[in-house]
PDB file of C-alpha atoms and ligand atoms in Angstrom:
ATOM      1  CA  MET A   1     -57.207 -28.987  26.428  1.00 85.00           C
ATOM      2  CA  LYS A   2     -55.647 -25.669  25.535  1.00 94.00           C
ATOM      3  CA  GLU A   3     -56.606 -22.638  27.622  1.00 96.00           C
ATOM      4  CA  ILE A   4     -57.241 -19.566  25.453  1.00 96.00           C
ATOM      5  CA  ILE A   5     -58.544 -17.103  28.021  1.00 97.00           C
ATOM      6  CA  ARG A   6     -58.051 -16.803  31.761  1.00 98.00           C
ATOM      7  CA  LEU A   7     -59.533 -14.002  33.843  1.00 98.00           C
ATOM      8  CA  ASP A   8     -58.549 -13.714  37.502  1.00 98.00           C
ATOM      9  CA  ASN A   9     -60.694 -11.445  39.659  1.00 98.00           C
ATOM     10  CA  ILE A  10     -61.184  -8.733  37.024  1.00 98.00           C
ATOM     11  CA  LYS A  11     -62.591  -5.450  38.303  1.00 98.00           C
ATOM     12  CA  ARG A  12     -63.411  -2.378  36.261  1.00 98.00           C
ATOM     13  CA  ASN A  13     -64.451   0.872  37.907  1.00 98.00           C
ATOM     14  CA  PHE A  14     -65.483   4.009  36.085  1.00 98.00           C
ATOM     15  CA  ILE A  15     -65.264   7.339  37.871  1.00 96.00           C
ATOM     16  CA  VAL A  16     -68.165   9.587  36.894  1.00 95.00           C
ATOM     17  CA  GLY A  17     -68.060  12.909  38.748  1.00 95.00           C
ATOM     18  CA  GLU A  18     -68.065  12.036  42.448  1.00 95.00           C
ATOM     19  CA  GLU A  19     -69.395   8.523  41.846  1.00 96.00           C
ATOM     20  CA  THR A  20     -67.565   5.266  41.195  1.00 96.00           C
ATOM     21  CA  VAL A  21     -69.434   2.842  38.941  1.00 97.00           C
ATOM     22  CA  HIS A  22     -68.420  -0.775  39.640  1.00 97.00           C
ATOM     23  CA  ALA A  23     -69.046  -2.206  36.179  1.00 98.00           C
ATOM     24  CA  LEU A  24     -67.184  -5.467  36.929  1.00 98.00           C
ATOM     25  CA  ARG A  25     -66.806  -6.552  40.548  1.00 98.00           C
ATOM     26  CA  GLY A  26     -64.409  -9.485  40.361  1.00 98.00           C
ATOM     27  CA  VAL A  27     -64.953 -11.714  37.338  1.00 98.00           C
ATOM     28  CA  SER A  28     -63.003 -14.969  36.949  1.00 98.00           C
ATOM     29  CA  PHE A  29     -63.236 -17.743  34.357  1.00 98.00           C
ATOM     30  CA  THR A  30     -61.196 -19.734  31.905  1.00 98.00           C
ATOM     31  CA  ILE A  31     -62.191 -20.553  28.352  1.00 98.00           C
ATOM     32  CA  ASN A  32     -60.645 -23.445  26.451  1.00 98.00           C
ATOM     33  CA  GLU A  33     -59.981 -23.742  22.764  1.00 97.00           C
ATOM     34  CA  GLY A  34     -63.084 -24.767  20.827  1.00 97.00           C
ATOM     35  CA  GLU A  35     -65.707 -23.497  23.283  1.00 98.00           C
ATOM     36  CA  PHE A  36     -68.718 -21.526  22.028  1.00 98.00           C
ATOM     37  CA  VAL A  37     -69.661 -19.331  24.979  1.00 98.00           C
ATOM     38  CA  THR A  38     -72.584 -16.953  25.329  1.00 98.00           C
ATOM     39  CA  ILE A  39     -72.472 -14.125  27.853  1.00 97.00           C
ATOM     40  CA  VAL A  40     -75.955 -12.959  28.798  1.00 96.00           C
ATOM     41  CA  GLY A  41     -77.240 -10.406  31.283  1.00 94.00           C
ATOM     42  CA  THR A  42     -79.594  -7.493  31.565  1.00 92.00           C
ATOM     43  CA  SER A  43     -78.724  -4.035  30.322  1.00 92.00           C
ATOM     44  CA  GLY A  44     -75.950  -2.505  32.418  1.00 94.00           C
ATOM     45  CA  SER A  45     -74.773  -5.861  33.842  1.00 96.00           C
ATOM     46  CA  GLY A  46     -71.265  -5.346  32.419  1.00 97.00           C
ATOM     47  CA  LYS A  47     -71.305  -7.420  29.210  1.00 96.00           C
ATOM     48  CA  SER A  48     -69.758  -4.824  26.899  1.00 94.00           C
ATOM     49  CA  THR A  49     -67.271  -3.766  29.578  1.00 96.00           C
ATOM     50  CA  LEU A  50     -66.167  -7.400  29.845  1.00 97.00           C
ATOM     51  CA  LEU A  51     -65.986  -7.852  26.080  1.00 96.00           C
ATOM     52  CA  ASN A  52     -63.893  -4.693  25.716  1.00 95.00           C
ATOM     53  CA  ILE A  53     -61.416  -6.084  28.237  1.00 96.00           C
ATOM     54  CA  LEU A  54     -61.374  -9.507  26.555  1.00 96.00           C
ATOM     55  CA  GLY A  55     -60.775  -7.737  23.227  1.00 95.00           C
ATOM     56  CA  CYS A  56     -57.855  -5.690  24.645  1.00 94.00           C
ATOM     57  CA  LEU A  57     -59.757  -2.488  23.829  1.00 91.00           C
ATOM     58  CA  ASP A  58     -59.844  -1.574  27.531  1.00 92.00           C
ATOM     59  CA  THR A  59     -57.754  -2.474  30.595  1.00 93.00           C
ATOM     60  CA  PRO A  60     -59.173  -3.599  33.946  1.00 96.00           C
ATOM     61  CA  THR A  61     -58.815  -1.547  37.123  1.00 97.00           C
ATOM     62  CA  SER A  62     -57.396  -4.685  38.771  1.00 97.00           C
ATOM     63  CA  GLY A  63     -57.071  -8.387  38.117  1.00 97.00           C
ATOM     64  CA  GLU A  64     -55.166 -10.509  35.620  1.00 97.00           C
ATOM     65  CA  TYR A  65     -56.011 -11.384  32.032  1.00 97.00           C
ATOM     66  CA  TYR A  66     -54.112 -14.042  30.108  1.00 96.00           C
ATOM     67  CA  LEU A  67     -54.830 -14.331  26.386  1.00 95.00           C
ATOM     68  CA  ASP A  68     -53.341 -17.429  24.763  1.00 92.00           C
ATOM     69  CA  GLY A  69     -50.822 -17.599  27.626  1.00 91.00           C
ATOM     70  CA  VAL A  70     -49.777 -13.928  27.465  1.00 92.00           C
ATOM     71  CA  SER A  71     -50.371 -11.560  30.398  1.00 94.00           C
ATOM     72  CA  VAL A  72     -52.205  -8.604  28.872  1.00 94.00           C
ATOM     73  CA  ARG A  73     -51.889  -6.357  31.961  1.00 89.00           C
ATOM     74  CA  THR A  74     -48.132  -5.976  31.657  1.00 87.00           C
ATOM     75  CA  MET A  75     -48.202  -5.045  27.966  1.00 90.00           C
ATOM     76  CA  GLY A  76     -47.768  -1.577  26.522  1.00 89.00           C
ATOM     77  CA  LYS A  77     -50.318  -0.012  24.216  1.00 90.00           C
ATOM     78  CA  ASN A  78     -48.596  -0.960  20.971  1.00 92.00           C
ATOM     79  CA  ALA A  79     -47.955  -4.538  22.016  1.00 92.00           C
ATOM     80  CA  ARG A  80     -51.602  -4.812  23.012  1.00 92.00           C
ATOM     81  CA  ALA A  81     -52.726  -3.485  19.626  1.00 92.00           C
ATOM     82  CA  THR A  82     -50.591  -6.087  17.851  1.00 92.00           C
ATOM     83  CA  LEU A  83     -51.897  -8.835  20.132  1.00 93.00           C
ATOM     84  CA  ARG A  84     -55.454  -7.719  19.388  1.00 93.00           C
ATOM     85  CA  ASN A  85     -54.834  -7.732  15.650  1.00 92.00           C
ATOM     86  CA  ARG A  86     -53.317 -11.250  15.669  1.00 91.00           C
ATOM     87  CA  LYS A  87     -55.395 -13.018  18.290  1.00 94.00           C
ATOM     88  CA  ILE A  88     -58.886 -11.537  18.143  1.00 95.00           C
ATOM     89  CA  GLY A  89     -61.598 -11.266  15.536  1.00 95.00           C
ATOM     90  CA  PHE A  90     -64.417  -8.842  16.323  1.00 95.00           C
ATOM     91  CA  VAL A  91     -68.008  -8.958  15.123  1.00 94.00           C
ATOM     92  CA  PHE A  92     -70.257  -6.043  16.053  1.00 91.00           C
ATOM     93  CA  GLN A  93     -73.996  -5.448  16.025  1.00 90.00           C
ATOM     94  CA  ASN A  94     -73.710  -2.705  13.394  1.00 91.00           C
ATOM     95  CA  TYR A  95     -71.142  -4.636  11.244  1.00 93.00           C
ATOM     96  CA  ASN A  96     -68.560  -1.787  11.306  1.00 93.00           C
ATOM     97  CA  LEU A  97     -67.700  -2.196   7.618  1.00 95.00           C
ATOM     98  CA  LEU A  98     -66.029   0.544   5.620  1.00 95.00           C
ATOM     99  CA  PRO A  99     -68.749   2.252   3.577  1.00 92.00           C
ATOM    100  CA  LYS A 100     -68.699   2.040  -0.229  1.00 92.00           C
ATOM    101  CA  THR A 101     -65.895  -0.509  -0.023  1.00 96.00           C
ATOM    102  CA  THR A 102     -65.934  -3.984  -1.549  1.00 97.00           C
ATOM    103  CA  ALA A 103     -66.300  -7.151   0.493  1.00 97.00           C
ATOM    104  CA  ILE A 104     -62.738  -8.191  -0.395  1.00 97.00           C
ATOM    105  CA  GLU A 105     -61.273  -4.854   0.697  1.00 97.00           C
ATOM    106  CA  ASN A 106     -63.164  -4.946   3.991  1.00 97.00           C
ATOM    107  CA  VAL A 107     -61.961  -8.457   4.740  1.00 97.00           C
ATOM    108  CA  GLU A 108     -58.341  -7.664   3.790  1.00 96.00           C
ATOM    109  CA  LEU A 109     -58.161  -4.874   6.343  1.00 94.00           C
ATOM    110  CA  PRO A 110     -56.840  -6.809   9.391  1.00 93.00           C
ATOM    111  CA  LEU A 111     -54.067  -8.246   7.183  1.00 94.00           C
ATOM    112  CA  MET A 112     -52.765  -4.760   6.333  1.00 92.00           C
ATOM    113  CA  TYR A 113     -51.050  -4.709   9.727  1.00 86.00           C
ATOM    114  CA  ASN A 114     -49.521  -8.129   9.227  1.00 86.00           C
ATOM    115  CA  PRO A 115     -46.196  -7.994   7.352  1.00 88.00           C
ATOM    116  CA  ALA A 116     -46.355 -11.761   6.783  1.00 90.00           C
ATOM    117  CA  TYR A 117     -48.697 -11.222   3.806  1.00 93.00           C
ATOM    118  CA  ASN A 118     -48.178  -9.348   0.546  1.00 95.00           C
ATOM    119  CA  ALA A 119     -51.000  -7.851  -1.544  1.00 95.00           C
ATOM    120  CA  ALA A 120     -51.656 -11.003  -3.579  1.00 96.00           C
ATOM    121  CA  GLN A 121     -51.719 -13.182  -0.453  1.00 96.00           C
ATOM    122  CA  ARG A 122     -54.049 -10.738   1.297  1.00 97.00           C
ATOM    123  CA  LYS A 123     -56.486 -10.934  -1.565  1.00 97.00           C
ATOM    124  CA  GLU A 124     -56.262 -14.708  -1.695  1.00 97.00           C
ATOM    125  CA  LYS A 125     -56.924 -15.024   2.051  1.00 96.00           C
ATOM    126  CA  ALA A 126     -59.820 -12.552   1.885  1.00 97.00           C
ATOM    127  CA  ILE A 127     -61.441 -14.559  -0.924  1.00 97.00           C
ATOM    128  CA  GLN A 128     -61.020 -17.830   1.024  1.00 96.00           C
ATOM    129  CA  SER A 129     -62.590 -16.249   4.062  1.00 95.00           C
ATOM    130  CA  LEU A 130     -65.550 -14.867   2.082  1.00 96.00           C
ATOM    131  CA  VAL A 131     -66.118 -18.258   0.438  1.00 96.00           C
ATOM    132  CA  ALA A 132     -66.103 -19.839   3.930  1.00 93.00           C
ATOM    133  CA  VAL A 133     -69.011 -17.613   5.022  1.00 93.00           C
ATOM    134  CA  GLY A 134     -70.986 -18.297   1.831  1.00 94.00           C
ATOM    135  CA  LEU A 135     -70.245 -15.034   0.037  1.00 96.00           C
ATOM    136  CA  GLY A 136     -68.155 -16.336  -2.841  1.00 96.00           C
ATOM    137  CA  ASP A 137     -70.638 -14.693  -5.236  1.00 96.00           C
ATOM    138  CA  ARG A 138     -70.464 -11.234  -3.591  1.00 97.00           C
ATOM    139  CA  LEU A 139     -66.730 -10.559  -3.556  1.00 97.00           C
ATOM    140  CA  LEU A 140     -66.917  -7.216  -5.354  1.00 97.00           C
ATOM    141  CA  HIS A 141     -70.184  -5.976  -3.881  1.00 97.00           C
ATOM    142  CA  LYS A 142     -69.818  -2.832  -1.808  1.00 97.00           C
ATOM    143  CA  SER A 143     -71.188  -2.600   1.730  1.00 94.00           C
ATOM    144  CA  ASN A 144     -74.128  -0.450   0.599  1.00 92.00           C
ATOM    145  CA  GLN A 145     -75.033  -3.077  -2.042  1.00 95.00           C
ATOM    146  CA  MET A 146     -75.617  -5.868   0.491  1.00 95.00           C
ATOM    147  CA  SER A 147     -78.318  -6.956   2.916  1.00 94.00           C
ATOM    148  CA  GLY A 148     -77.818  -6.844   6.699  1.00 94.00           C
ATOM    149  CA  GLY A 149     -77.171 -10.582   6.832  1.00 93.00           C
ATOM    150  CA  GLN A 150     -74.629 -10.326   4.004  1.00 95.00           C
ATOM    151  CA  MET A 151     -72.884  -7.403   5.716  1.00 95.00           C
ATOM    152  CA  GLN A 152     -72.659  -9.440   8.902  1.00 93.00           C
ATOM    153  CA  ARG A 153     -71.143 -12.331   6.907  1.00 95.00           C
ATOM    154  CA  VAL A 154     -68.512  -9.936   5.544  1.00 96.00           C
ATOM    155  CA  ALA A 155     -67.799  -8.857   9.128  1.00 95.00           C
ATOM    156  CA  ILE A 156     -67.450 -12.512  10.168  1.00 96.00           C
ATOM    157  CA  ALA A 157     -65.135 -13.183   7.204  1.00 95.00           C
ATOM    158  CA  ARG A 158     -63.052 -10.184   8.324  1.00 95.00           C
ATOM    159  CA  ALA A 159     -62.951 -11.568  11.873  1.00 94.00           C
ATOM    160  CA  LEU A 160     -61.730 -14.937  10.556  1.00 94.00           C
ATOM    161  CA  VAL A 161     -59.133 -13.784   8.054  1.00 94.00           C
ATOM    162  CA  ASN A 162     -56.197 -13.587  10.503  1.00 91.00           C
ATOM    163  CA  ASP A 163     -57.096 -17.003  11.948  1.00 90.00           C
ATOM    164  CA  PRO A 164     -57.570 -15.510  15.432  1.00 93.00           C
ATOM    165  CA  ALA A 165     -57.394 -17.432  18.715  1.00 92.00           C
ATOM    166  CA  VAL A 166     -60.867 -16.186  19.601  1.00 97.00           C
ATOM    167  CA  ILE A 167     -63.846 -14.538  17.913  1.00 96.00           C
ATOM    168  CA  LEU A 168     -65.675 -11.944  20.026  1.00 97.00           C
ATOM    169  CA  ALA A 169     -69.190 -10.974  18.997  1.00 95.00           C
ATOM    170  CA  ASP A 170     -71.251  -8.222  20.651  1.00 93.00           C
ATOM    171  CA  GLU A 171     -74.981  -8.630  19.826  1.00 90.00           C
ATOM    172  CA  ALA A 172     -73.985  -9.941  16.383  1.00 91.00           C
ATOM    173  CA  THR A 173     -77.598 -10.762  15.514  1.00 91.00           C
ATOM    174  CA  GLY A 174     -79.084  -7.703  17.236  1.00 88.00           C
ATOM    175  CA  ASN A 175     -79.952  -5.837  14.038  1.00 89.00           C
ATOM    176  CA  LEU A 176     -81.197  -8.839  12.079  1.00 90.00           C
ATOM    177  CA  ASP A 177     -84.666 -10.363  11.621  1.00 89.00           C
ATOM    178  CA  THR A 178     -85.381 -13.834  13.009  1.00 90.00           C
ATOM    179  CA  ARG A 179     -84.580 -15.792   9.854  1.00 91.00           C
ATOM    180  CA  THR A 180     -81.347 -13.930   9.157  1.00 91.00           C
ATOM    181  CA  SER A 181     -80.344 -14.261  12.828  1.00 92.00           C
ATOM    182  CA  PHE A 182     -80.677 -18.036  12.545  1.00 93.00           C
ATOM    183  CA  GLU A 183     -78.656 -18.020   9.315  1.00 91.00           C
ATOM    184  CA  ILE A 184     -75.853 -16.202  11.140  1.00 93.00           C
ATOM    185  CA  LEU A 185     -76.195 -18.631  14.060  1.00 94.00           C
ATOM    186  CA  VAL A 186     -75.844 -21.544  11.608  1.00 95.00           C
ATOM    187  CA  LEU A 187     -72.588 -19.961  10.455  1.00 94.00           C
ATOM    188  CA  PHE A 188     -71.294 -19.561  14.034  1.00 94.00           C
ATOM    189  CA  GLN A 189     -72.195 -23.206  14.741  1.00 97.00           C
ATOM    190  CA  LYS A 190     -70.259 -24.268  11.624  1.00 95.00           C
ATOM    191  CA  LEU A 191     -67.220 -22.312  12.868  1.00 94.00           C
ATOM    192  CA  HIS A 192     -67.625 -23.935  16.295  1.00 95.00           C
ATOM    193  CA  ALA A 193     -67.761 -27.384  14.677  1.00 96.00           C
ATOM    194  CA  GLU A 194     -64.509 -26.502  12.871  1.00 94.00           C
ATOM    195  CA  GLY A 195     -62.879 -25.850  16.254  1.00 94.00           C
ATOM    196  CA  LYS A 196     -63.075 -22.061  16.521  1.00 95.00           C
ATOM    197  CA  THR A 197     -63.353 -20.445  19.947  1.00 97.00           C
ATOM    198  CA  ILE A 198     -66.272 -18.008  20.062  1.00 97.00           C
ATOM    199  CA  ILE A 199     -67.597 -15.637  22.735  1.00 97.00           C
ATOM    200  CA  PHE A 200     -71.002 -14.243  21.903  1.00 95.00           C
ATOM    201  CA  VAL A 201     -72.528 -11.483  24.021  1.00 95.00           C
ATOM    202  CA  THR A 202     -76.289 -11.158  23.757  1.00 93.00           C
ATOM    203  CA  HIS A 203     -79.521  -9.943  25.309  1.00 88.00           C
ATOM    204  CA  ASN A 204     -81.396 -12.742  23.567  1.00 89.00           C
ATOM    205  CA  PRO A 205     -82.179 -15.521  26.098  1.00 90.00           C
ATOM    206  CA  GLU A 206     -82.705 -18.100  23.301  1.00 93.00           C
ATOM    207  CA  ILE A 207     -79.205 -17.974  21.880  1.00 95.00           C
ATOM    208  CA  PRO A 208     -77.504 -19.904  24.751  1.00 97.00           C
ATOM    209  CA  GLN A 209     -79.477 -23.011  23.645  1.00 97.00           C
ATOM    210  CA  TYR A 210     -77.288 -23.067  20.518  1.00 97.00           C
ATOM    211  CA  THR A 211     -73.908 -22.725  22.252  1.00 98.00           C
ATOM    212  CA  SER A 212     -71.790 -25.029  24.414  1.00 98.00           C
ATOM    213  CA  ARG A 213     -71.570 -22.838  27.524  1.00 98.00           C
ATOM    214  CA  ASN A 214     -73.418 -19.911  29.023  1.00 98.00           C
ATOM    215  CA  ILE A 215     -72.146 -17.301  31.469  1.00 98.00           C
ATOM    216  CA  THR A 216     -74.673 -14.992  33.128  1.00 97.00           C
ATOM    217  CA  LEU A 217     -73.653 -11.582  34.414  1.00 97.00           C
ATOM    218  CA  ARG A 218     -75.594  -9.520  36.888  1.00 97.00           C
ATOM    219  CA  ASP A 219     -74.522  -6.216  38.315  1.00 97.00           C
ATOM    220  CA  GLY A 220     -70.862  -6.888  37.488  1.00 98.00           C
ATOM    221  CA  HIS A 221     -70.815 -10.424  38.966  1.00 97.00           C
ATOM    222  CA  ILE A 222     -71.057 -13.863  37.375  1.00 98.00           C
ATOM    223  CA  THR A 223     -74.239 -15.446  38.715  1.00 98.00           C
ATOM    224  CA  ALA A 224     -74.151 -18.618  36.596  1.00 98.00           C
ATOM    225  CA  ASP A 225     -71.628 -20.434  34.415  1.00 98.00           C
ATOM    226  CA  VAL A 226     -73.038 -23.625  32.928  1.00 98.00           C
ATOM    227  CA  LEU A 227     -72.250 -26.083  30.161  1.00 98.00           C
ATOM    228  CA  ASN A 228     -75.068 -26.900  27.747  1.00 98.00           C
ATOM    229  CA  PRO A 229     -75.558 -30.685  27.551  1.00 97.00           C
ATOM    230  CA  HIS A 230     -78.067 -30.482  24.658  1.00 96.00           C
ATOM    231  CA  ILE A 231     -76.930 -27.961  22.059  1.00 97.00           C
ATOM    232  CA  LEU A 232     -79.774 -27.247  19.641  1.00 98.00           C
ATOM    233  CA  SER A 233     -79.141 -27.141  15.896  1.00 98.00           C
ATOM    234  CA  ALA A 234     -79.625 -23.675  14.408  1.00 96.00           C
ATOM    235  CA  ALA A 235     -80.008 -25.288  10.969  1.00 96.00           C
ATOM    236  CA  GLU A 236     -82.980 -27.329  12.233  1.00 97.00           C
ATOM    237  CA  ALA A 237     -84.526 -24.279  13.868  1.00 95.00           C
ATOM    238  CA  LEU A 238     -84.077 -22.384  10.612  1.00 95.00           C
ATOM    239  CA  ALA A 239     -85.764 -25.153   8.616  1.00 95.00           C
ATOM    240  CA  LYS A 240     -88.774 -25.043  10.968  1.00 94.00           C
ATOM    241  CA  LEU A 241     -89.307 -21.296  10.681  1.00 91.00           C
ATOM    242  CA  PRO A 242     -92.479 -20.359   8.827  1.00 86.00           C
ATOM    243  CA  VAL A 243     -91.703 -19.227   5.285  1.00 77.00           C
ATOM    244  CA  ASN A 244     -92.359 -15.548   4.747  1.00 66.00           C
ATOM    245  CA  GLU A 245     -94.758 -15.290   1.795  1.00 53.00           C
ATOM    246  CA  ASP A 246     -94.443 -11.581   1.037  1.00 54.00           C
TER     247      ASP A 246
HETATM  248  N1  ATP B 301     -67.161   4.580  29.875  1.00 74.93           N
HETATM  249  C1  ATP B 301     -67.969   4.465  30.930  1.00 74.93           C
HETATM  250  N2  ATP B 301     -68.017   5.428  31.876  1.00 74.93           N
HETATM  251  C2  ATP B 301     -68.815   5.313  32.951  1.00 74.93           C
HETATM  252  N3  ATP B 301     -69.627   4.269  33.193  1.00 74.93           N
HETATM  253  C3  ATP B 301     -69.629   3.267  32.287  1.00 74.93           C
HETATM  254  C4  ATP B 301     -68.818   3.322  31.109  1.00 74.93           C
HETATM  255  N4  ATP B 301     -69.029   2.191  30.398  1.00 74.93           N
HETATM  256  C5  ATP B 301     -69.953   1.484  31.077  1.00 74.93           C
HETATM  257  N5  ATP B 301     -70.305   2.112  32.218  1.00 74.93           N
HETATM  258  C6  ATP B 301     -71.254   1.631  33.227  1.00 74.93           C
HETATM  259  O1  ATP B 301     -70.903   0.307  33.571  1.00 74.93           O
HETATM  260  C7  ATP B 301     -72.045  -0.531  33.683  1.00 74.93           C
HETATM  261  C8  ATP B 301     -71.957  -1.693  32.700  1.00 74.93           C
HETATM  262  O2  ATP B 301     -72.086  -1.199  31.374  1.00 74.93           O
HETATM  263  P1  ATP B 301     -72.002  -2.136  30.079  1.00 74.93           P
HETATM  264  O3  ATP B 301     -72.000  -1.251  28.895  1.00 74.93           O
HETATM  265  O4  ATP B 301     -70.865  -3.073  30.240  1.00 74.93           O
HETATM  266  O5  ATP B 301     -73.384  -2.936  30.185  1.00 74.93           O
HETATM  267  P2  ATP B 301     -74.025  -3.999  29.170  1.00 74.93           P
HETATM  268  O6  ATP B 301     -74.268  -5.245  29.955  1.00 74.93           O
HETATM  269  O7  ATP B 301     -73.193  -4.115  27.936  1.00 74.93           O
HETATM  270  O8  ATP B 301     -75.431  -3.341  28.841  1.00 74.93           O
HETATM  271  P3  ATP B 301     -76.289  -3.367  27.437  1.00 74.93           P
HETATM  272  O9  ATP B 301     -76.972  -4.696  27.447  1.00 74.93           O
HETATM  273  O10 ATP B 301     -77.252  -2.253  27.647  1.00 74.93           O
HETATM  274  O11 ATP B 301     -75.370  -3.165  26.297  1.00 74.93           O
HETATM  275  C9  ATP B 301     -73.250   0.371  33.454  1.00 74.93           C
HETATM  276  O12 ATP B 301     -73.739   0.772  34.711  1.00 74.93           O
HETATM  277  C10 ATP B 301     -72.669   1.553  32.705  1.00 74.93           C
HETATM  278  O13 ATP B 301     -73.385   2.724  32.994  1.00 74.93           O
HETATM  279 MG1   MG B 302     -73.531  -3.691  25.889  1.00 74.93          MG
END
């Protein structure tokens, strides 16, 4: 099985005035291709700090991080930015779409930094990606003309468009109602079934039931790292939700 991520004793300290905050106190794990991993933990446990390091947005105080076989620690800033662009797709709680910009243009964005694609190919790939998330009928809608769930689908299409090694999601369903959250979870499960590697950070203790592995953080440490032998179907859960009659 191919190893996509390896963390070796990652520590991240923040200096605030006279104090040192130990946000991560020695985190180690490996993640293989095709895993759907949730990272849960109470507020302040270090989830976002960890995700920022995994996403090459931040560097650890100490420890080693290998992404798809490449040592991130030894890279310069520009090389890291290129690695991030090619290897990682991000999905955020607040979607982070460009305002008043069409779905296609939002999804094309990561390809702008990739000289392998010309304008026509960028558009073609963006359309494919939007069709894959069920938005083939909203290609020219602008961000302000879509629902929260549709905006999150655009964000997922954008995360997929470069065919990244891993998709990182930080509270991707945090702003959505129950039904829409399950719809997004159905989409993540479809991507997982297609072999994508996904890391999903969440406060929601129910979400790990729908993923293949769950890592629990507490006070900067991993306190549990377990495989899920009985992955629930988000599509079934969605079908059982009471229909909203309003
Ligand atoms: N830039 C920073 N400067 C100083 N301290 C920080 C910084 N970022 C995070 N911390 C501290 O590190 C710890 C972990 O924060 P982090 O944001 O990773 O938590 P979290 O698990 O994502 O919490 P939440 O669920 O509330 O989003 C907290 O104690 C926080 O105050
Ligand atoms: Mg956080």
